[in-house]
PDB file of C-alpha atoms in Angstrom:
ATOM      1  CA  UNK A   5      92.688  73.226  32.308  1.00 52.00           C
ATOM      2  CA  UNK A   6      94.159  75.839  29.726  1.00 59.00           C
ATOM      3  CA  UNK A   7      91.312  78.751  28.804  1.00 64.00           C
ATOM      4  CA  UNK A   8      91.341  76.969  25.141  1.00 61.00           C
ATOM      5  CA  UNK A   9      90.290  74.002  26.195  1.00 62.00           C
ATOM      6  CA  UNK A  10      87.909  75.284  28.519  1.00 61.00           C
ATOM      7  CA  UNK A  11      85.829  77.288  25.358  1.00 64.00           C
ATOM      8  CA  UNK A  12      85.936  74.001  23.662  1.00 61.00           C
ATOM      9  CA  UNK A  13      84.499  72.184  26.214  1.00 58.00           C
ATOM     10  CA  UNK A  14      81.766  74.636  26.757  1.00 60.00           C
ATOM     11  CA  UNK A  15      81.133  74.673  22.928  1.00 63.00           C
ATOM     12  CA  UNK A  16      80.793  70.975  23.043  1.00 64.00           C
ATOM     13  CA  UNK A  17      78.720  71.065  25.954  1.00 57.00           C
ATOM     14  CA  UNK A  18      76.108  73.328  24.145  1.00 59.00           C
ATOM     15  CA  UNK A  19      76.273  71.584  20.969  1.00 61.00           C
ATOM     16  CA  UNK A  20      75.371  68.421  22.923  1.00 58.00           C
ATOM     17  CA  UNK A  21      72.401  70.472  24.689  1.00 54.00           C
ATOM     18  CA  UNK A  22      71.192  71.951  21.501  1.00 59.00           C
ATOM     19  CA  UNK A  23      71.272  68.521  20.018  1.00 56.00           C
ATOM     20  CA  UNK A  24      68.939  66.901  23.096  1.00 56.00           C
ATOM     21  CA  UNK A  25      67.053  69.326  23.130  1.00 51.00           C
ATOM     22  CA  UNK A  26      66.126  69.100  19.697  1.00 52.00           C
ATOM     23  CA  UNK A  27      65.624  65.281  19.441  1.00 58.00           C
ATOM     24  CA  UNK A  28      63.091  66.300  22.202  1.00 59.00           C
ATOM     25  CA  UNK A  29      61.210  68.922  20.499  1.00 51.00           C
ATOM     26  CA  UNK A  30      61.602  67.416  16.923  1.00 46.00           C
ATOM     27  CA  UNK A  31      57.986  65.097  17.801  1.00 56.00           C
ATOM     28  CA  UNK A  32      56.268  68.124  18.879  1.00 51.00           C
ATOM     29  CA  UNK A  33      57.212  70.604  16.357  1.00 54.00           C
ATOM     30  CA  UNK A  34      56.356  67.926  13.625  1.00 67.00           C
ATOM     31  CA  UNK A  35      53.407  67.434  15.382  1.00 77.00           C
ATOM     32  CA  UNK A  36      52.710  70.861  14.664  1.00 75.00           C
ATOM     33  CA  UNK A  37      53.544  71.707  11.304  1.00 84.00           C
ATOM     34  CA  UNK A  38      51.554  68.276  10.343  1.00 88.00           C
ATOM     35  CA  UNK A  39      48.446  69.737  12.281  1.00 92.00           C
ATOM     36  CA  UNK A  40      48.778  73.139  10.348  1.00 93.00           C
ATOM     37  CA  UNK A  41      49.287  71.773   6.715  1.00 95.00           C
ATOM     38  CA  UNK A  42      46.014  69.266   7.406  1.00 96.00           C
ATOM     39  CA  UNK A  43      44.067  71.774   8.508  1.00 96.00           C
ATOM     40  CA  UNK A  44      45.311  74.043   5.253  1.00 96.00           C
ATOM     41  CA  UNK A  45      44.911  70.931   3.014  1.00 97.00           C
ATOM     42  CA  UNK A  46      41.692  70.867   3.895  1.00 97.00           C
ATOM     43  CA  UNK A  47      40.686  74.436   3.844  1.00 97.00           C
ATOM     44  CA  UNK A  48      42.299  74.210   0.369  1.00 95.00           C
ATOM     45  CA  UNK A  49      40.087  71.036  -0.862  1.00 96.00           C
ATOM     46  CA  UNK A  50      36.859  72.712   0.631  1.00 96.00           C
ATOM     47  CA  UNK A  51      37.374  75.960  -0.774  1.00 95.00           C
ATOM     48  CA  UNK A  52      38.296  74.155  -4.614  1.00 93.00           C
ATOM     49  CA  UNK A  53      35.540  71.827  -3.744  1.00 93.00           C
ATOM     50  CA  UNK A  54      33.074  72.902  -1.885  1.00 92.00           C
ATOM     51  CA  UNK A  55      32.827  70.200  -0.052  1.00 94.00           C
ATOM     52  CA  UNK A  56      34.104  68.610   3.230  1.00 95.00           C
ATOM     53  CA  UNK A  57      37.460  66.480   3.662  1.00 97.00           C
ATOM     54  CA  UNK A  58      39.572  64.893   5.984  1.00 97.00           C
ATOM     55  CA  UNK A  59      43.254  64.412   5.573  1.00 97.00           C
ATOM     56  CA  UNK A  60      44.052  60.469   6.397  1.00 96.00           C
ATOM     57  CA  UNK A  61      47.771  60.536   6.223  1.00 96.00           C
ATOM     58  CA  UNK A  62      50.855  62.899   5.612  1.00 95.00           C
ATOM     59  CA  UNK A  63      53.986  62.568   5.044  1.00 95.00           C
ATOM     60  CA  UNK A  64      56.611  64.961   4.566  1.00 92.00           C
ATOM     61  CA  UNK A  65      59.835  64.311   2.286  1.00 93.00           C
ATOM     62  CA  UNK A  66      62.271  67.007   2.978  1.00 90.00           C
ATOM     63  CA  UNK A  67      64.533  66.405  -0.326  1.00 91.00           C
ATOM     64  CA  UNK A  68      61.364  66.667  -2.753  1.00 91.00           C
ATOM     65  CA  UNK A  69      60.440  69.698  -0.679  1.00 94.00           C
ATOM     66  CA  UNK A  70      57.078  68.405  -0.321  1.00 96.00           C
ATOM     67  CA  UNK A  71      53.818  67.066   1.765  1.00 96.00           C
ATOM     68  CA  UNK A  72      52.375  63.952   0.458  1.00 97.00           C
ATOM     69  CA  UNK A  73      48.462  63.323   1.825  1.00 97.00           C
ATOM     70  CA  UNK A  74      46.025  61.092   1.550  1.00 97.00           C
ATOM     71  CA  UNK A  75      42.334  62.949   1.872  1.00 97.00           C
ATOM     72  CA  UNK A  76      38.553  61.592   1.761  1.00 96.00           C
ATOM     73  CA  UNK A  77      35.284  63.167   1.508  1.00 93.00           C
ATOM     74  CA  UNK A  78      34.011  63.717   4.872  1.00 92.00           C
ATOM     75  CA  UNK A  79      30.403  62.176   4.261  1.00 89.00           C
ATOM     76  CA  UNK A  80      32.424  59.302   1.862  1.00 86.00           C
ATOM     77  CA  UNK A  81      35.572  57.971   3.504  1.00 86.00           C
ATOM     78  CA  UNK A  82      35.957  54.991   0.509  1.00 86.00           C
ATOM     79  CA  UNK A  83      36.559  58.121  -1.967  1.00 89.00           C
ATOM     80  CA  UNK A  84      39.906  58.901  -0.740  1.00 92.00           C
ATOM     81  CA  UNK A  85      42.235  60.698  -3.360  1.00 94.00           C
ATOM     82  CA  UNK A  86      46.628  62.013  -2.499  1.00 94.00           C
ATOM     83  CA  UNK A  87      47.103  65.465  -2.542  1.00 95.00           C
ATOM     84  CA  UNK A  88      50.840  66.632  -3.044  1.00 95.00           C
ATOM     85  CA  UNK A  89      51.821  70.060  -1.191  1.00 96.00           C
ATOM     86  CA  UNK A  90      54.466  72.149  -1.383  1.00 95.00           C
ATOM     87  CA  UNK A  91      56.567  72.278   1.758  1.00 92.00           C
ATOM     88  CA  UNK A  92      57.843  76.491   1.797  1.00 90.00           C
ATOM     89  CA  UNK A  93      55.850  79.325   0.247  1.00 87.00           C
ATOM     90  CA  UNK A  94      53.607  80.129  -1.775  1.00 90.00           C
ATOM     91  CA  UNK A  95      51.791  76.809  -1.204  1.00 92.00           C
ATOM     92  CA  UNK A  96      51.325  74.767  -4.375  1.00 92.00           C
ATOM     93  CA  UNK A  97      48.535  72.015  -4.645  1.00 94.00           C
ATOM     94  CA  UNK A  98      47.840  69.238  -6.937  1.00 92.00           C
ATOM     95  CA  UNK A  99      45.211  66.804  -5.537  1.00 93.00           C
ATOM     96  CA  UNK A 100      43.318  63.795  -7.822  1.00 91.00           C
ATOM     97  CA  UNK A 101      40.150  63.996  -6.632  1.00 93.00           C
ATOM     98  CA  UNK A 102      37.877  64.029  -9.583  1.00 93.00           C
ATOM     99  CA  UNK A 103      39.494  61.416 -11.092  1.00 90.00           C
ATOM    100  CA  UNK A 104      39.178  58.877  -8.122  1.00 92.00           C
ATOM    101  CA  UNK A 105      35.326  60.439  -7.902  1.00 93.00           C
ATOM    102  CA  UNK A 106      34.998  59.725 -11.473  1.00 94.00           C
ATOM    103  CA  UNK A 107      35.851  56.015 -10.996  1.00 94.00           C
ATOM    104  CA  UNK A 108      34.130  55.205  -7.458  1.00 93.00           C
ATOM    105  CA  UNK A 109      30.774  56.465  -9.484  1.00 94.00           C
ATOM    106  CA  UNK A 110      31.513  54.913 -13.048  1.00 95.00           C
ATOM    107  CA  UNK A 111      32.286  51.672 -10.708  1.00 95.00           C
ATOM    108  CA  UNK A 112      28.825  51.718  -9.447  1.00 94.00           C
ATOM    109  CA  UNK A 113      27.460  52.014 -12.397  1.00 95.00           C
ATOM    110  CA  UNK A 114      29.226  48.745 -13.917  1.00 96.00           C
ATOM    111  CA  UNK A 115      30.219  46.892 -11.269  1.00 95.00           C
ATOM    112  CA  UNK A 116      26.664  45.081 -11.130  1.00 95.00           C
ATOM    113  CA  UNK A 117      26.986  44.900 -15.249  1.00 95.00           C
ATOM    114  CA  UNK A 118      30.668  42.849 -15.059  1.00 96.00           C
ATOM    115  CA  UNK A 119      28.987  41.051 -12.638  1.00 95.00           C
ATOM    116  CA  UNK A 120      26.315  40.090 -14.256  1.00 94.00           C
ATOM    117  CA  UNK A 121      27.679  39.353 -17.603  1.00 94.00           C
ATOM    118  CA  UNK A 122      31.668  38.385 -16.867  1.00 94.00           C
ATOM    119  CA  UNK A 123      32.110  37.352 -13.240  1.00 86.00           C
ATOM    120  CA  UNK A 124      31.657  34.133 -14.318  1.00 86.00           C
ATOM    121  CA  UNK A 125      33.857  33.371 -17.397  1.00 89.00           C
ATOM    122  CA  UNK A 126      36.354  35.812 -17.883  1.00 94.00           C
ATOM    123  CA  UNK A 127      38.411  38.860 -15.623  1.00 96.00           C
ATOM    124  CA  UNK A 128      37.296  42.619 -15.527  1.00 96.00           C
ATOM    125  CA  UNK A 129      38.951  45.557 -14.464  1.00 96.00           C
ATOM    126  CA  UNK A 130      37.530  49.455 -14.342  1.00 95.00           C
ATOM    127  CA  UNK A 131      41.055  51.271 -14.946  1.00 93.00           C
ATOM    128  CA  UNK A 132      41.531  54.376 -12.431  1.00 87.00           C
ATOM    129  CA  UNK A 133      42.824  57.512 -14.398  1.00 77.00           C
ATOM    130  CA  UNK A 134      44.640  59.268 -11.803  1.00 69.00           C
ATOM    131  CA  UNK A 135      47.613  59.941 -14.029  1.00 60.00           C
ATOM    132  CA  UNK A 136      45.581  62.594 -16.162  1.00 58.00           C
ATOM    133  CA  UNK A 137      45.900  64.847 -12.597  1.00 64.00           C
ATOM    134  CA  UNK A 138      46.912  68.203 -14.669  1.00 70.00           C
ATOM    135  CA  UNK A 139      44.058  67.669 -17.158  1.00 76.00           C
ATOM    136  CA  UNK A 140      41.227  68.256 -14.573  1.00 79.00           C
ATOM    137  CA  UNK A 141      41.536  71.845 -13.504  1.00 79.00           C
ATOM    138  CA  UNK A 142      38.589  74.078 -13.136  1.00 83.00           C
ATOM    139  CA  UNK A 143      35.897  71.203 -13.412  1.00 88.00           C
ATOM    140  CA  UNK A 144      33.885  69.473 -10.465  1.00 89.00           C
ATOM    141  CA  UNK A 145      31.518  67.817 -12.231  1.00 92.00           C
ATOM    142  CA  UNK A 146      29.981  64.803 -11.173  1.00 93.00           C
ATOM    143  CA  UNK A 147      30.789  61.523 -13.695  1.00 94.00           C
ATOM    144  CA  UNK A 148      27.212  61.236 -15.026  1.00 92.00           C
ATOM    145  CA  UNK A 149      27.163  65.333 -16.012  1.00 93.00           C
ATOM    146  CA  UNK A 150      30.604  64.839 -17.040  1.00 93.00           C
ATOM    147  CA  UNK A 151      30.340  62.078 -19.460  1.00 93.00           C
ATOM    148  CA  UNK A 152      28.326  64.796 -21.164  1.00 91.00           C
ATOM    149  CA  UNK A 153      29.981  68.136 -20.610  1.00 91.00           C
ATOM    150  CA  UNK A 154      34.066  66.478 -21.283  1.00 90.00           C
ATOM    151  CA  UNK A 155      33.279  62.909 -23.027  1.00 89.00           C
ATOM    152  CA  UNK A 156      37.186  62.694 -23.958  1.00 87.00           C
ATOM    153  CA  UNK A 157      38.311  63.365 -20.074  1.00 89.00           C
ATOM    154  CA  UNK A 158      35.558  61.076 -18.456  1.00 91.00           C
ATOM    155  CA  UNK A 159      35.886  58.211 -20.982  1.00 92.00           C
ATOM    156  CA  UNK A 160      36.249  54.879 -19.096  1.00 94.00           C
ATOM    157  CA  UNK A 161      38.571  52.633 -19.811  1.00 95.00           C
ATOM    158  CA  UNK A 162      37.365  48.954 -19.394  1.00 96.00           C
ATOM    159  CA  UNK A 163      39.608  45.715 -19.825  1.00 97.00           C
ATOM    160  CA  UNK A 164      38.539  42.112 -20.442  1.00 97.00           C
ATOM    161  CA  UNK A 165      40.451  39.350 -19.889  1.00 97.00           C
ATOM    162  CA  UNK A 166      40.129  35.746 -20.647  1.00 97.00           C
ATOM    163  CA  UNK A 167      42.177  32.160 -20.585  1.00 96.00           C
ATOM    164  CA  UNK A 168      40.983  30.176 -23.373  1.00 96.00           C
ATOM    165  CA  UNK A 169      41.461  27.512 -25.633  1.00 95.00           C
ATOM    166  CA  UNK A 170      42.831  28.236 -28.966  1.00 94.00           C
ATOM    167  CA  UNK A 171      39.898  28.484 -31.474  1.00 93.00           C
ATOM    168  CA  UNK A 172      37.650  29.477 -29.004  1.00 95.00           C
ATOM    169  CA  UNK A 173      37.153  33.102 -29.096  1.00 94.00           C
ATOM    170  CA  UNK A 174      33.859  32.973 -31.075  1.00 94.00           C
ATOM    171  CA  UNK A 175      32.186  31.311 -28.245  1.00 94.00           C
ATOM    172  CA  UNK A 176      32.215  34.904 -26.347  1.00 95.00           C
ATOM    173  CA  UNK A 177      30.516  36.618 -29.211  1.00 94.00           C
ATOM    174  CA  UNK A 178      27.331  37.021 -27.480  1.00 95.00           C
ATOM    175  CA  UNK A 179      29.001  37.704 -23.634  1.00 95.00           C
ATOM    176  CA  UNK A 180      30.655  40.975 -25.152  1.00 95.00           C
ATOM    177  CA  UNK A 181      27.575  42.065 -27.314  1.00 95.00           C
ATOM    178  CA  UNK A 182      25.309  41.893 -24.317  1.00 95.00           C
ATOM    179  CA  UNK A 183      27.643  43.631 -22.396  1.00 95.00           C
ATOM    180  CA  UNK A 184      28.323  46.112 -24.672  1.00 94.00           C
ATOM    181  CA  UNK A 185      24.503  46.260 -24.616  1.00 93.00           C
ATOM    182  CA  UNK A 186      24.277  46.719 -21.248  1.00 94.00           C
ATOM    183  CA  UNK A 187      26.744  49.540 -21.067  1.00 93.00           C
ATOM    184  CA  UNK A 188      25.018  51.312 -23.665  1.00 90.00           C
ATOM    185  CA  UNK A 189      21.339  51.152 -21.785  1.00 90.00           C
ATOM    186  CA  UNK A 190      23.042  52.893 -18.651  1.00 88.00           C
ATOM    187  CA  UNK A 191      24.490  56.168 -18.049  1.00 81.00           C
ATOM    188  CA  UNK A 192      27.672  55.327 -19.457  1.00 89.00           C
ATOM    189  CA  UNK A 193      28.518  57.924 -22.912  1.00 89.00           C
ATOM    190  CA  UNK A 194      32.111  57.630 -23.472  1.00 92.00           C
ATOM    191  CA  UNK A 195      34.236  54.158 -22.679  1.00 95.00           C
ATOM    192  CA  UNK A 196      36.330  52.229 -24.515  1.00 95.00           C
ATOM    193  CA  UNK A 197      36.271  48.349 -23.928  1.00 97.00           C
ATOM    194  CA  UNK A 198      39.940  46.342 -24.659  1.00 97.00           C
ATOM    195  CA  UNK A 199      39.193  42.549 -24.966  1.00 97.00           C
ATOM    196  CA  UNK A 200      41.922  40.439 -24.606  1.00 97.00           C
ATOM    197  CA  UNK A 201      42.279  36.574 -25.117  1.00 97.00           C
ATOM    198  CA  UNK A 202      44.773  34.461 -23.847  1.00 97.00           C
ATOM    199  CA  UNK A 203      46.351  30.964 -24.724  1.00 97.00           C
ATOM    200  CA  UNK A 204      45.280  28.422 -21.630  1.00 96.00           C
ATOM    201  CA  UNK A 205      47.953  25.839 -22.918  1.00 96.00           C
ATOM    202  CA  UNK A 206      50.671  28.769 -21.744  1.00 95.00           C
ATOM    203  CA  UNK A 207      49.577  28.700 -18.385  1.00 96.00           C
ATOM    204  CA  UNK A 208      49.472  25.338 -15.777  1.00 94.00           C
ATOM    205  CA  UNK A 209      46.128  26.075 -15.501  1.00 94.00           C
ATOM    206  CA  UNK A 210      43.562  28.895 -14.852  1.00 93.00           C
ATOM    207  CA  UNK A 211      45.007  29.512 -11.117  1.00 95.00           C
ATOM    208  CA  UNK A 212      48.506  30.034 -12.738  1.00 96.00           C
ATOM    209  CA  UNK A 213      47.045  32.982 -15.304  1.00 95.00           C
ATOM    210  CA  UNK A 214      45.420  34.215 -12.228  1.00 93.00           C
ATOM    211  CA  UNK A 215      49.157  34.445 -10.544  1.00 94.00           C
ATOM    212  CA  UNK A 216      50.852  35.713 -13.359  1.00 94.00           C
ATOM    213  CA  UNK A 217      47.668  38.160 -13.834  1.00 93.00           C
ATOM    214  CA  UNK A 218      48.269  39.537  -9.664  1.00 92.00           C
ATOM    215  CA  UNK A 219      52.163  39.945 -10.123  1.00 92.00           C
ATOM    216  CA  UNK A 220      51.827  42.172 -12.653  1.00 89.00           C
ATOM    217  CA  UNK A 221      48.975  44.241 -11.014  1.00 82.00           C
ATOM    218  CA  UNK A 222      48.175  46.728 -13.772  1.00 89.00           C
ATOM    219  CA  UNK A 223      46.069  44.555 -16.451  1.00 92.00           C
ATOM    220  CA  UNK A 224      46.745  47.434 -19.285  1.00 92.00           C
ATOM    221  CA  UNK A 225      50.362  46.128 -19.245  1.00 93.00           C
ATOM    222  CA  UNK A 226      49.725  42.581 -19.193  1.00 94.00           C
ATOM    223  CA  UNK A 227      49.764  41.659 -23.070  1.00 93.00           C
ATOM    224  CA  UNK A 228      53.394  43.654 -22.818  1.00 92.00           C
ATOM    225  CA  UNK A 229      54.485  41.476 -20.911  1.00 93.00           C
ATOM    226  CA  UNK A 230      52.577  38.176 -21.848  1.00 93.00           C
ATOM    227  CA  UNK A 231      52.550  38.974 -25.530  1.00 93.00           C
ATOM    228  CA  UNK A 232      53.773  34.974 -26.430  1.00 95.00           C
ATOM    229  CA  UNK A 233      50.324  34.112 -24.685  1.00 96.00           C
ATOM    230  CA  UNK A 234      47.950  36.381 -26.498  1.00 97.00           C
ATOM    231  CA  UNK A 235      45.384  34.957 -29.020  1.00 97.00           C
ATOM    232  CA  UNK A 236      43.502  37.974 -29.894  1.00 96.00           C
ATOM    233  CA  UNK A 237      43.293  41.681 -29.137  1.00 96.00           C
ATOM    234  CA  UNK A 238      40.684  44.142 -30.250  1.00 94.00           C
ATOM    235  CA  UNK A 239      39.177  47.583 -28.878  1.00 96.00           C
ATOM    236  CA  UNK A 240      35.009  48.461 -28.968  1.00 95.00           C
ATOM    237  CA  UNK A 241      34.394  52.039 -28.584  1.00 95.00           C
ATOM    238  CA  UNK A 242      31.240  53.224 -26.582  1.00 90.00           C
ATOM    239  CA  UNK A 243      30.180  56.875 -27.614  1.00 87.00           C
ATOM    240  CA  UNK A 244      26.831  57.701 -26.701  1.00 79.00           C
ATOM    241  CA  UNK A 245      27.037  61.428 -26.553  1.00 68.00           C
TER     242      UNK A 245
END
């Protein structure tokens, strides 16, 4: 075998070792890094915070250059919130924690109030404002002290749905006033209610709004799409500040 060919092999032969031994390593170096940016996440969160967290999942996506997590208060694991991390230095953080604490404790304010007044005849949904992300820096307020100290940022957005028969709207007068009055009697300062009728002679039947309602998932979009099936639209505004 000519000297050439010999170097070539040998070059081969190391590339092929290099490679093994990093599809070897690769688990335990992720591992690693994984184990270092939770424990960072979470020194981040406490120190913003002041409170404890766990990181529940990571996941890192090499072409965005970044870590995305999924944290929850240590003493609350149902408030869990992502947090998006910057894979090389300096670390950046964005995290949407007070929004998702914003709407597990406006939820358990109204949750028993929906029940108790729309459960039965009509659809409600408490809409999560995670999108506003950016908007929350430097407060840490809890909702109730909020809905006081940034009324605009903690308003709640409330949707109402129901399947009807044309020329029956009227008949739902008194479910939204008491509701409204409800609302108003509780903690709740700034929220603004969308009511939304629908046609029931668009649909099969109730189960088939229902369908229709799942498949498009986010209710604020639902009279986009279903516009040919809406009766009547109309906003209340809460402001008890």
């Amino acid at each position: 075998m000519s000297s050439k060919k010999k170097k070539w092999f040998i070059i081969i032969g190391l590339l092929v070792l290099i490679f093994i031994a990093y599809r070897t390593a690769y688990p335990f170096i992720r591992e690693y890094q994984e184990a270092n940016v939770t424990k960072e996440t979470q020194q981040y969160l406490f120190n913003k915070y002041q409170e404890k967290f766990v990181v529940t999942d990571i996941r890192k996506e090499p072409l965005m250059q970044k870590y995305y997590l999924v944290a929850a208060r240590a003493e609350d694991p149902d408030i869990n919130f992502n947090v998006v991390r910057s894979i090389e230095k300096p670390f950046v953080y964005q995290d949407d924690y007070i929004a998702e604490k914003w709407y597990w404790q406006s939820s358990t304010i109204l949750k028993p109030i929906l029940d108790r007044n729309i459960k039965q005849t009509g659809y409600s949904f408490i809409i999560n404002q995670r999108f506003q992300t950016e908007k929350y820096k430097g407060i840490n307020e809890d909702f109730i002290k909020a809905q006081v100290l940034h009324p605009e940022l903690s308003e709640v957005s409330l949707y109402i749905l129901y399947i009807i028969n044309k020329g029956e709207e009227s008949k739902y007068k008194s479910t939204i006033d008491n509701l409204v009055s409800d609302i108003k009697k509780r903690n709740i300062k700034s929220l603004l209610l969308t009511v939304e009728f629908y046609d029931l002679s668009k649909y099969e039947n109730k189960d088939d709004f229902e369908k229709q309602l799942k498949k498009i998932k986010n209710p604020t979009l639902f009279s986009v799409h279903k516009e040919k099936t809406l009766l009547k639209k109309y906003n209340i505004k809460i402001d008890n500040n």
